[in-house]
N, CA, C and O atoms as a GROMACS GRO file, in nm:
protein
  468
    1ASP      N    1  -6.076  -5.226  -3.224
    1ASP     CA    2  -6.213  -5.203  -3.240
    1ASP      C    3  -6.247  -5.056  -3.215
    1ASP      O    4  -6.360  -5.019  -3.184
    2GLY      N    5  -6.146  -4.978  -3.232
    2GLY     CA    6  -6.169  -4.827  -3.206
    2GLY      C    7  -6.149  -4.766  -3.078
    2GLY      O    8  -6.137  -4.644  -3.068
    3LEU      N    9  -6.145  -4.853  -2.970
    3LEU     CA   10  -6.116  -4.796  -2.840
    3LEU      C   11  -5.970  -4.748  -2.826
    3LEU      O   12  -5.875  -4.805  -2.880
    4ARG      N   13  -5.960  -4.634  -2.744
    4ARG     CA   14  -5.820  -4.592  -2.711
    4ARG      C   15  -5.771  -4.666  -2.607
    4ARG      O   16  -5.839  -4.684  -2.506
    5VAL      N   17  -5.639  -4.721  -2.623
    5VAL     CA   18  -5.584  -4.804  -2.516
    5VAL      C   19  -5.445  -4.762  -2.482
    5VAL      O   20  -5.372  -4.738  -2.578
    6ARG      N   21  -5.398  -4.749  -2.366
    6ARG     CA   22  -5.266  -4.720  -2.335
    6ARG      C   23  -5.186  -4.839  -2.336
    6ARG      O   24  -5.222  -4.944  -2.284
    7ALA      N   25  -5.071  -4.820  -2.399
    7ALA     CA   26  -4.978  -4.930  -2.426
    7ALA      C   27  -4.839  -4.890  -2.383
    7ALA      O   28  -4.806  -4.772  -2.403
    8ILE      N   29  -4.754  -4.972  -2.327
    8ILE     CA   30  -4.622  -4.922  -2.288
    8ILE      C   31  -4.523  -5.030  -2.347
    8ILE      O   32  -4.541  -5.150  -2.329
    9HIS      N   33  -4.425  -4.979  -2.414
    9HIS     CA   34  -4.315  -5.074  -2.457
    9HIS      C   35  -4.175  -5.035  -2.403
    9HIS      O   36  -4.136  -4.918  -2.395
   10CYS      N   37  -4.104  -5.142  -2.367
   10CYS     CA   38  -3.975  -5.100  -2.310
   10CYS      C   39  -3.873  -5.169  -2.402
   10CYS      O   40  -3.850  -5.290  -2.388
   11PRO      N   41  -3.810  -5.094  -2.495
   11PRO     CA   42  -3.705  -5.145  -2.588
   11PRO      C   43  -3.604  -5.242  -2.526
   11PRO      O   44  -3.547  -5.214  -2.421
   12PRO      N   45  -3.582  -5.361  -2.595
   12PRO     CA   46  -3.501  -5.463  -2.538
   12PRO      C   47  -3.351  -5.433  -2.559
   12PRO      O   48  -3.321  -5.354  -2.649
   13ALA      N   49  -3.259  -5.486  -2.487
   13ALA     CA   50  -3.121  -5.476  -2.508
   13ALA      C   51  -3.082  -5.538  -2.641
   13ALA      O   52  -3.136  -5.642  -2.680
   14PRO      N   53  -2.991  -5.478  -2.710
   14PRO     CA   54  -2.961  -5.541  -2.845
   14PRO      C   55  -2.914  -5.687  -2.828
   14PRO      O   56  -2.836  -5.724  -2.739
   15PRO      N   57  -2.970  -5.767  -2.924
   15PRO     CA   58  -2.924  -5.921  -2.904
   15PRO      C   59  -2.787  -5.928  -2.973
   15PRO      O   60  -2.747  -5.840  -3.049
   16PRO      N   61  -2.714  -6.045  -2.940
   16PRO     CA   62  -2.595  -6.073  -3.001
   16PRO      C   63  -2.624  -6.102  -3.158
   16PRO      O   64  -2.731  -6.147  -3.200
   17PRO      N   65  -2.520  -6.072  -3.231
   17PRO     CA   66  -2.548  -6.082  -3.377
   17PRO      C   67  -2.580  -6.204  -3.422
   17PRO      O   68  -2.627  -6.200  -3.535
   18ASP      N   69  -2.570  -6.331  -3.367
   18ASP     CA   70  -2.611  -6.463  -3.407
   18ASP      C   71  -2.730  -6.496  -3.345
   18ASP      O   72  -2.773  -6.610  -3.367
   19ALA      N   73  -2.795  -6.422  -3.270
   19ALA     CA   74  -2.912  -6.476  -3.180
   19ALA      C   75  -3.035  -6.448  -3.260
   19ALA      O   76  -3.049  -6.345  -3.325
   20PRO      N   77  -3.134  -6.555  -3.253
   20PRO     CA   78  -3.247  -6.528  -3.315
   20PRO      C   79  -3.331  -6.426  -3.264
   20PRO      O   80  -3.310  -6.388  -3.149
   21PRO      N   81  -3.428  -6.372  -3.336
   21PRO     CA   82  -3.518  -6.271  -3.274
   21PRO      C   83  -3.601  -6.316  -3.141
   21PRO      O   84  -3.656  -6.426  -3.138
   22ALA      N   85  -3.606  -6.239  -3.050
   22ALA     CA   86  -3.666  -6.280  -2.924
   22ALA      C   87  -3.835  -6.263  -2.949
   22ALA      O   88  -3.885  -6.164  -3.002
   23ARG      N   89  -3.896  -6.354  -2.909
   23ARG     CA   90  -4.038  -6.337  -2.924
   23ARG      C   91  -4.097  -6.233  -2.815
   23ARG      O   92  -4.053  -6.238  -2.700
   24PRO      N   93  -4.190  -6.145  -2.850
   24PRO     CA   94  -4.220  -6.041  -2.752
   24PRO      C   95  -4.325  -6.101  -2.648
   24PRO      O   96  -4.401  -6.196  -2.670
   25VAL      N   97  -4.315  -6.029  -2.534
   25VAL     CA   98  -4.405  -6.083  -2.422
   25VAL      C   99  -4.510  -5.963  -2.411
   25VAL      O  100  -4.473  -5.846  -2.422
   26LEU      N  101  -4.639  -5.998  -2.391
   26LEU     CA  102  -4.742  -5.918  -2.366
   26LEU      C  103  -4.795  -5.941  -2.225
   26LEU      O  104  -4.843  -6.050  -2.193
   27LEU      N  105  -4.787  -5.839  -2.139
   27LEU     CA  106  -4.823  -5.860  -1.994
   27LEU      C  107  -4.962  -5.813  -1.976
   27LEU      O  108  -4.988  -5.697  -2.006
   28VAL      N  109  -5.053  -5.893  -1.929
   28VAL     CA  110  -5.199  -5.864  -1.900
   28VAL      C  111  -5.212  -5.853  -1.758
   28VAL      O  112  -5.180  -5.945  -1.683
   29HIS      N  113  -5.265  -5.731  -1.716
   29HIS     CA  114  -5.296  -5.714  -1.584
   29HIS      C  115  -5.432  -5.769  -1.531
   29HIS      O  116  -5.513  -5.827  -1.604
   30GLY      N  117  -5.448  -5.746  -1.400
   30GLY     CA  118  -5.564  -5.807  -1.338
   30GLY      C  119  -5.678  -5.700  -1.330
   30GLY      O  120  -5.662  -5.587  -1.377
   31TRP      N  121  -5.793  -5.741  -1.269
   31TRP     CA  122  -5.908  -5.648  -1.259
   31TRP      C  123  -5.869  -5.536  -1.164
   31TRP      O  124  -5.799  -5.558  -1.064
   32GLY      N  125  -5.917  -5.414  -1.198
   32GLY     CA  126  -5.902  -5.302  -1.128
   32GLY      C  127  -5.771  -5.239  -1.114
   32GLY      O  128  -5.753  -5.150  -1.031
   33VAL      N  129  -5.680  -5.280  -1.192
   33VAL     CA  130  -5.534  -5.229  -1.189
   33VAL      C  131  -5.509  -5.180  -1.327
   33VAL      O  132  -5.603  -5.158  -1.404
   34SER      N  133  -5.382  -5.160  -1.360
   34SER     CA  134  -5.350  -5.109  -1.485
   34SER      C  135  -5.212  -5.165  -1.535
   34SER      O  136  -5.159  -5.260  -1.478
   35ALA      N  137  -5.156  -5.104  -1.642
   35ALA     CA  138  -5.012  -5.164  -1.693
   35ALA      C  139  -4.920  -5.130  -1.568
   35ALA      O  140  -4.818  -5.198  -1.551
   36TYR      N  141  -4.948  -5.042  -1.489
   36TYR     CA  142  -4.846  -4.999  -1.385
   36TYR      C  143  -4.805  -5.110  -1.299
   36TYR      O  144  -4.700  -5.107  -1.236
   37THR      N  145  -4.898  -5.220  -1.294
   37THR     CA  146  -4.862  -5.344  -1.223
   37THR      C  147  -4.736  -5.403  -1.267
   37THR      O  148  -4.671  -5.470  -1.186
   38TRP      N  149  -4.692  -5.385  -1.390
   38TRP     CA  150  -4.579  -5.441  -1.446
   38TRP      C  151  -4.465  -5.337  -1.453
   38TRP      O  152  -4.376  -5.352  -1.537
   39HIS      N  153  -4.464  -5.235  -1.368
   39HIS     CA  154  -4.366  -5.140  -1.385
   39HIS      C  155  -4.220  -5.180  -1.346
   39HIS      O  156  -4.117  -5.138  -1.398
   40ARG      N  157  -4.231  -5.274  -1.240
   40ARG     CA  158  -4.082  -5.334  -1.204
   40ARG      C  159  -4.037  -5.452  -1.289
   40ARG      O  160  -3.926  -5.503  -1.274
   41ASN      N  161  -4.124  -5.495  -1.378
   41ASN     CA  162  -4.085  -5.602  -1.460
   41ASN      C  163  -4.040  -5.576  -1.601
   41ASN      O  164  -3.971  -5.659  -1.661
   42LEU      N  165  -4.079  -5.461  -1.657
   42LEU     CA  166  -4.062  -5.411  -1.789
   42LEU      C  167  -3.910  -5.416  -1.818
   42LEU      O  168  -3.865  -5.490  -1.905
   43ARG      N  169  -3.826  -5.330  -1.737
   43ARG     CA  170  -3.686  -5.320  -1.759
   43ARG      C  171  -3.606  -5.458  -1.748
   43ARG      O  172  -3.525  -5.492  -1.835
   44PRO      N  173  -3.635  -5.528  -1.641
   44PRO     CA  174  -3.549  -5.667  -1.640
   44PRO      C  175  -3.592  -5.753  -1.765
   44PRO      O  176  -3.507  -5.818  -1.827
   45ILE      N  177  -3.717  -5.753  -1.798
   45ILE     CA  178  -3.739  -5.839  -1.919
   45ILE      C  179  -3.669  -5.801  -2.039
   45ILE      O  180  -3.611  -5.882  -2.111
   46ALA      N  181  -3.676  -5.652  -2.064
   46ALA     CA  182  -3.616  -5.600  -2.182
   46ALA      C  183  -3.460  -5.614  -2.166
   46ALA      O  184  -3.391  -5.630  -2.267
   47ASP      N  185  -3.404  -5.608  -2.043
   47ASP     CA  186  -3.248  -5.626  -2.028
   47ASP      C  187  -3.205  -5.759  -2.063
   47ASP      O  188  -3.087  -5.780  -2.092
   48ALA      N  189  -3.299  -5.858  -2.062
   48ALA     CA  190  -3.281  -6.003  -2.099
   48ALA      C  191  -3.289  -6.021  -2.256
   48ALA      O  192  -3.270  -6.127  -2.315
   49GLY      N  193  -3.319  -5.906  -2.312
   49GLY     CA  194  -3.329  -5.919  -2.454
   49GLY      C  195  -3.457  -5.950  -2.517
   49GLY      O  196  -3.469  -5.981  -2.636
   50VAL      N  197  -3.553  -5.940  -2.432
   50VAL     CA  198  -3.700  -5.976  -2.474
   50VAL      C  199  -3.785  -5.855  -2.481
   50VAL      O  200  -3.790  -5.778  -2.385
   51PRO      N  201  -3.849  -5.836  -2.586
   51PRO     CA  202  -3.934  -5.704  -2.610
   51PRO      C  203  -4.073  -5.727  -2.522
   51PRO      O  204  -4.157  -5.810  -2.557
   52PRO      N  205  -4.087  -5.648  -2.411
   52PRO     CA  206  -4.203  -5.651  -2.334
   52PRO      C  207  -4.301  -5.538  -2.358
   52PRO      O  208  -4.259  -5.422  -2.371
   53TRP      N  209  -4.430  -5.567  -2.365
   53TRP     CA  210  -4.533  -5.480  -2.372
   53TRP      C  211  -4.632  -5.496  -2.266
   53TRP      O  212  -4.672  -5.608  -2.234
   54ALA      N  213  -4.678  -5.377  -2.203
   54ALA     CA  214  -4.802  -5.381  -2.106
   54ALA      C  215  -4.889  -5.296  -2.166
   54ALA      O  216  -4.848  -5.214  -2.248
   55PHE      N  217  -5.019  -5.305  -2.132
   55PHE     CA  218  -5.117  -5.220  -2.168
   55PHE      C  219  -5.234  -5.218  -2.072
   55PHE      O  220  -5.254  -5.314  -1.997
   56ASP      N  221  -5.312  -5.107  -2.074
   56ASP     CA  222  -5.429  -5.100  -1.983
   56ASP      C  223  -5.558  -5.172  -2.066
   56ASP      O  224  -5.598  -5.128  -2.174
   57LEU      N  225  -5.610  -5.276  -2.005
   57LEU     CA  226  -5.734  -5.332  -2.062
   57LEU      C  227  -5.841  -5.216  -2.072
   57LEU      O  228  -5.835  -5.113  -2.005
   58LYS      N  229  -5.929  -5.244  -2.154
   58LYS     CA  230  -6.030  -5.145  -2.171
   58LYS      C  231  -6.108  -5.140  -2.032
   58LYS      O  232  -6.129  -5.240  -1.964
   59GLY      N  233  -6.147  -5.019  -1.999
   59GLY     CA  234  -6.203  -4.998  -1.869
   59GLY      C  235  -6.119  -4.991  -1.752
   59GLY      O  236  -6.164  -4.985  -1.638
   60HIS      N  237  -5.974  -4.990  -1.786
   60HIS     CA  238  -5.878  -4.980  -1.681
   60HIS      C  239  -5.782  -4.866  -1.707
   60HIS      O  240  -5.759  -4.826  -1.821
   61GLY      N  241  -5.721  -4.810  -1.590
   61GLY     CA  242  -5.609  -4.732  -1.620
   61GLY      C  243  -5.644  -4.604  -1.723
   61GLY      O  244  -5.748  -4.540  -1.712
   62TYR      N  245  -5.558  -4.581  -1.810
   62TYR     CA  246  -5.585  -4.474  -1.912
   62TYR      C  247  -5.658  -4.519  -2.036
   62TYR      O  248  -5.663  -4.442  -2.132
   63SER      N  249  -5.710  -4.630  -2.040
   63SER     CA  250  -5.784  -4.677  -2.167
   63SER      C  251  -5.915  -4.631  -2.144
   63SER      O  252  -5.954  -4.600  -2.031
   64GLU      N  253  -5.995  -4.623  -2.259
   64GLU     CA  254  -6.137  -4.577  -2.262
   64GLU      C  255  -6.213  -4.703  -2.191
   64GLU      O  256  -6.181  -4.822  -2.184
   65LYS      N  257  -6.323  -4.635  -2.141
   65LYS     CA  258  -6.411  -4.723  -2.048
   65LYS      C  259  -6.548  -4.739  -2.113
   65LYS      O  260  -6.632  -4.651  -2.091
   66PRO      N  261  -6.577  -4.841  -2.189
   66PRO     CA  262  -6.706  -4.873  -2.251
   66PRO      C  263  -6.818  -4.892  -2.135
   66PRO      O  264  -6.792  -4.940  -2.024
   67ALA      N  265  -6.935  -4.852  -2.173
   67ALA     CA  266  -7.047  -4.858  -2.074
   67ALA      C  267  -7.108  -4.990  -2.063
   67ALA      O  268  -7.151  -5.022  -1.953
   68ALA      N  269  -7.118  -5.071  -2.163
   68ALA     CA  270  -7.173  -5.201  -2.172
   68ALA      C  271  -7.125  -5.301  -2.076
   68ALA      O  272  -7.006  -5.330  -2.088
   69ALA      N  273  -7.192  -5.362  -1.982
   69ALA     CA  274  -7.131  -5.452  -1.896
   69ALA      C  275  -7.077  -5.575  -1.973
   69ALA      O  276  -6.982  -5.637  -1.926
   70GLY      N  277  -7.134  -5.612  -2.089
   70GLY     CA  278  -7.087  -5.736  -2.157
   70GLY      C  279  -6.938  -5.708  -2.205
   70GLY      O  280  -6.863  -5.803  -2.228
   71ASP      N  281  -6.894  -5.578  -2.219
   71ASP     CA  282  -6.763  -5.555  -2.266
   71ASP      C  283  -6.648  -5.610  -2.171
   71ASP      O  284  -6.531  -5.620  -2.206
   72TYR      N  285  -6.698  -5.644  -2.042
   72TYR     CA  286  -6.606  -5.675  -1.945
   72TYR      C  287  -6.614  -5.817  -1.899
   72TYR      O  288  -6.564  -5.852  -1.792
   73SER      N  289  -6.682  -5.903  -1.986
   73SER     CA  290  -6.679  -6.054  -1.981
   73SER      C  291  -6.529  -6.106  -1.993
   73SER      O  292  -6.442  -6.037  -2.047
   74LEU      N  293  -6.508  -6.214  -1.947
   74LEU     CA  294  -6.373  -6.278  -1.981
   74LEU      C  295  -6.347  -6.301  -2.131
   74LEU      O  296  -6.240  -6.279  -2.188
   75HIS      N  297  -6.471  -6.351  -2.191
   75HIS     CA  298  -6.443  -6.371  -2.345
   75HIS      C  299  -6.428  -6.230  -2.419
   75HIS      O  300  -6.343  -6.218  -2.507
   76ALA      N  301  -6.506  -6.131  -2.385
   76ALA     CA  302  -6.484  -5.995  -2.446
   76ALA      C  303  -6.345  -5.938  -2.416
   76ALA      O  304  -6.284  -5.876  -2.503
   77LEU      N  305  -6.296  -5.959  -2.295
   77LEU     CA  306  -6.163  -5.915  -2.258
   77LEU      C  307  -6.050  -5.989  -2.346
   77LEU      O  308  -5.950  -5.932  -2.390
   78ALA      N  309  -6.079  -6.115  -2.364
   78ALA     CA  310  -5.980  -6.201  -2.458
   78ALA      C  311  -5.985  -6.153  -2.594
   78ALA      O  312  -5.883  -6.147  -2.662
   79LEU      N  313  -6.104  -6.116  -2.640
   79LEU     CA  314  -6.100  -6.068  -2.779
   79LEU      C  315  -6.041  -5.924  -2.787
   79LEU      O  316  -5.986  -5.883  -2.890
   80HIS      N  317  -6.054  -5.846  -2.673
   80HIS     CA  318  -5.986  -5.721  -2.664
   80HIS      C  319  -5.832  -5.726  -2.672
   80HIS      O  320  -5.759  -5.645  -2.730
   81VAL      N  321  -5.791  -5.850  -2.593
   81VAL     CA  322  -5.637  -5.873  -2.611
   81VAL      C  323  -5.584  -5.890  -2.752
   81VAL      O  324  -5.480  -5.837  -2.792
   82LEU      N  325  -5.670  -5.975  -2.830
   82LEU     CA  326  -5.638  -6.002  -2.963
   82LEU      C  327  -5.636  -5.863  -3.052
   82LEU      O  328  -5.555  -5.839  -3.141
   83ASP      N  329  -5.736  -5.784  -3.010
   83ASP     CA  330  -5.734  -5.650  -3.095
   83ASP      C  331  -5.614  -5.576  -3.053
   83ASP      O  332  -5.563  -5.505  -3.139
   84VAL      N  333  -5.556  -5.580  -2.927
   84VAL     CA  334  -5.451  -5.496  -2.891
   84VAL      C  335  -5.325  -5.568  -2.963
   84VAL      O  336  -5.237  -5.498  -3.015
   85MET      N  337  -5.319  -5.688  -2.965
   85MET     CA  338  -5.220  -5.757  -3.042
   85MET      C  339  -5.204  -5.722  -3.182
   85MET      O  340  -5.093  -5.704  -3.233
   86ASP      N  341  -5.321  -5.710  -3.250
   86ASP     CA  342  -5.320  -5.665  -3.377
   86ASP      C  343  -5.276  -5.515  -3.389
   86ASP      O  344  -5.193  -5.485  -3.475
   87ALA      N  345  -5.326  -5.422  -3.308
   87ALA     CA  346  -5.285  -5.286  -3.309
   87ALA      C  347  -5.140  -5.273  -3.293
   87ALA      O  348  -5.082  -5.185  -3.356
   88LEU      N  349  -5.067  -5.361  -3.205
   88LEU     CA  350  -4.939  -5.348  -3.185
   88LEU      C  351  -4.845  -5.427  -3.276
   88LEU      O  352  -4.723  -5.431  -3.261
   89GLY      N  353  -4.911  -5.485  -3.365
   89GLY     CA  354  -4.833  -5.581  -3.458
   89GLY      C  355  -4.756  -5.708  -3.399
   89GLY      O  356  -4.660  -5.760  -3.456
   90LEU      N  357  -4.802  -5.746  -3.293
   90LEU     CA  358  -4.751  -5.866  -3.207
   90LEU      C  359  -4.799  -5.993  -3.280
   90LEU      O  360  -4.918  -6.021  -3.281
   91GLU      N  361  -4.710  -6.068  -3.339
   91GLU     CA  362  -4.734  -6.203  -3.376
   91GLU      C  363  -4.686  -6.301  -3.292
   91GLU      O  364  -4.564  -6.307  -3.273
   92ARG      N  365  -4.770  -6.390  -3.232
   92ARG     CA  366  -4.752  -6.497  -3.148
   92ARG      C  367  -4.677  -6.459  -3.022
   92ARG      O  368  -4.591  -6.537  -2.982
   93PRO      N  369  -4.699  -6.351  -2.957
   93PRO     CA  370  -4.632  -6.332  -2.829
   93PRO      C  371  -4.664  -6.434  -2.717
   93PRO      O  372  -4.761  -6.511  -2.712
   94VAL      N  373  -4.560  -6.419  -2.627
   94VAL     CA  374  -4.594  -6.489  -2.497
   94VAL      C  375  -4.674  -6.403  -2.407
   94VAL      O  376  -4.637  -6.289  -2.377
   95LEU      N  377  -4.784  -6.456  -2.363
   95LEU     CA  378  -4.874  -6.396  -2.282
   95LEU      C  379  -4.845  -6.415  -2.131
   95LEU      O  380  -4.826  -6.529  -2.087
   96VAL      N  381  -4.842  -6.313  -2.056
   96VAL     CA  382  -4.818  -6.337  -1.910
   96VAL      C  383  -4.924  -6.260  -1.844
   96VAL      O  384  -4.947  -6.142  -1.872
   97GLY      N  385  -4.994  -6.333  -1.748
   97GLY     CA  386  -5.116  -6.272  -1.692
   97GLY      C  387  -5.101  -6.274  -1.542
   97GLY      O  388  -5.045  -6.366  -1.482
   98HIS      N  389  -5.157  -6.164  -1.482
   98HIS     CA  390  -5.169  -6.141  -1.329
   98HIS      C  391  -5.305  -6.170  -1.293
   98HIS      O  392  -5.392  -6.118  -1.364
   99SER      N  393  -5.338  -6.237  -1.207
   99SER     CA  394  -5.468  -6.251  -1.148
   99SER      C  395  -5.573  -6.274  -1.250
   99SER      O  396  -5.565  -6.377  -1.317
  100MET      N  397  -5.676  -6.186  -1.271
  100MET     CA  398  -5.771  -6.203  -1.382
  100MET      C  399  -5.700  -6.201  -1.522
  100MET      O  400  -5.752  -6.256  -1.619
  101GLY      N  401  -5.583  -6.137  -1.529
  101GLY     CA  402  -5.509  -6.131  -1.650
  101GLY      C  403  -5.467  -6.275  -1.692
  101GLY      O  404  -5.464  -6.302  -1.812
  102GLY      N  405  -5.434  -6.367  -1.601
  102GLY     CA  406  -5.405  -6.500  -1.625
  102GLY      C  407  -5.531  -6.571  -1.689
  102GLY      O  408  -5.523  -6.642  -1.789
  103GLY      N  409  -5.636  -6.548  -1.628
  103GLY     CA  410  -5.763  -6.618  -1.690
  103GLY      C  411  -5.785  -6.562  -1.830
  103GLY      O  412  -5.826  -6.639  -1.917
  104ILE      N  413  -5.761  -6.432  -1.860
  104ILE     CA  414  -5.782  -6.373  -1.982
  104ILE      C  415  -5.680  -6.443  -2.093
  104ILE      O  416  -5.711  -6.477  -2.207
  105ALA      N  417  -5.553  -6.454  -2.029
  105ALA     CA  418  -5.444  -6.511  -2.117
  105ALA      C  419  -5.489  -6.643  -2.155
  105ALA      O  420  -5.488  -6.673  -2.275
  106VAL      N  421  -5.531  -6.728  -2.064
  106VAL     CA  422  -5.567  -6.856  -2.091
  106VAL      C  423  -5.697  -6.863  -2.203
  106VAL      O  424  -5.701  -6.946  -2.294
  107ARG      N  425  -5.788  -6.773  -2.181
  107ARG     CA  426  -5.892  -6.770  -2.286
  107ARG      C  427  -5.843  -6.730  -2.421
  107ARG      O  428  -5.886  -6.785  -2.522
  108VAL      N  429  -5.755  -6.638  -2.425
  108VAL     CA  430  -5.694  -6.603  -2.550
  108VAL      C  431  -5.634  -6.721  -2.615
  108VAL      O  432  -5.650  -6.736  -2.736
  109ALA      N  433  -5.564  -6.809  -2.544
  109ALA     CA  434  -5.490  -6.916  -2.588
  109ALA      C  435  -5.598  -7.030  -2.640
  109ALA      O  436  -5.576  -7.109  -2.732
  110THR      N  437  -5.713  -7.023  -2.565
  110THR     CA  438  -5.818  -7.118  -2.603
  110THR      C  439  -5.883  -7.084  -2.723
  110THR      O  440  -5.903  -7.174  -2.804
  111VAL      N  441  -5.921  -6.964  -2.748
  111VAL     CA  442  -5.991  -6.908  -2.854
  111VAL      C  443  -5.919  -6.883  -2.980
  111VAL      O  444  -5.979  -6.884  -3.088
  112ALA      N  445  -5.775  -6.858  -2.968
  112ALA     CA  446  -5.691  -6.839  -3.085
  112ALA      C  447  -5.562  -6.903  -3.058
  112ALA      O  448  -5.467  -6.825  -3.051
  113PRO      N  449  -5.536  -7.035  -3.041
  113PRO     CA  450  -5.415  -7.085  -3.000
  113PRO      C  451  -5.301  -7.056  -3.098
  113PRO      O  452  -5.183  -7.062  -3.060
  114GLU      N  453  -5.338  -7.023  -3.233
  114GLU     CA  454  -5.240  -7.003  -3.330
  114GLU      C  455  -5.180  -6.865  -3.308
  114GLU      O  456  -5.078  -6.835  -3.369
  115ARG      N  457  -5.236  -6.781  -3.225
  115ARG     CA  458  -5.194  -6.646  -3.220
  115ARG      C  459  -5.099  -6.624  -3.101
  115ARG      O  460  -5.044  -6.514  -3.091
  116VAL      N  461  -5.075  -6.722  -3.010
  116VAL     CA  462  -4.983  -6.698  -2.894
  116VAL      C  463  -4.890  -6.829  -2.888
  116VAL      O  464  -4.917  -6.941  -2.930
  117ALA      N  465  -4.781  -6.786  -2.829
  117ALA     CA  466  -4.666  -6.884  -2.818
  117ALA      C  467  -4.678  -6.941  -2.669
  117ALA      O  468  -4.597  -7.024  -2.628
   0.00000   0.00000   0.00000
């Protein structure tokens, strides 16, 4: 939707030649924190051969901060996650949420179940 958002990707370990491609994981942080919440999780997930992504929700960390209060509702943040998925080219990622990020992940799965694994 035009907002600048910080995203972090940790390239996964190469899979065995006969392995199917791993589904990406999108890590959604909670209120008042940032993608840094996941700094100890990214490498172990990638070492398991799974491509992890973390990002700063709008209004958090290094992402832009819209002024409208409505931009921070659970529904608006769920739509924001879908925008981030589009921008990153993530098709049906596994969503992992911490604290409020868990609620956002559930809302994403509710409004767009075909978009998540």
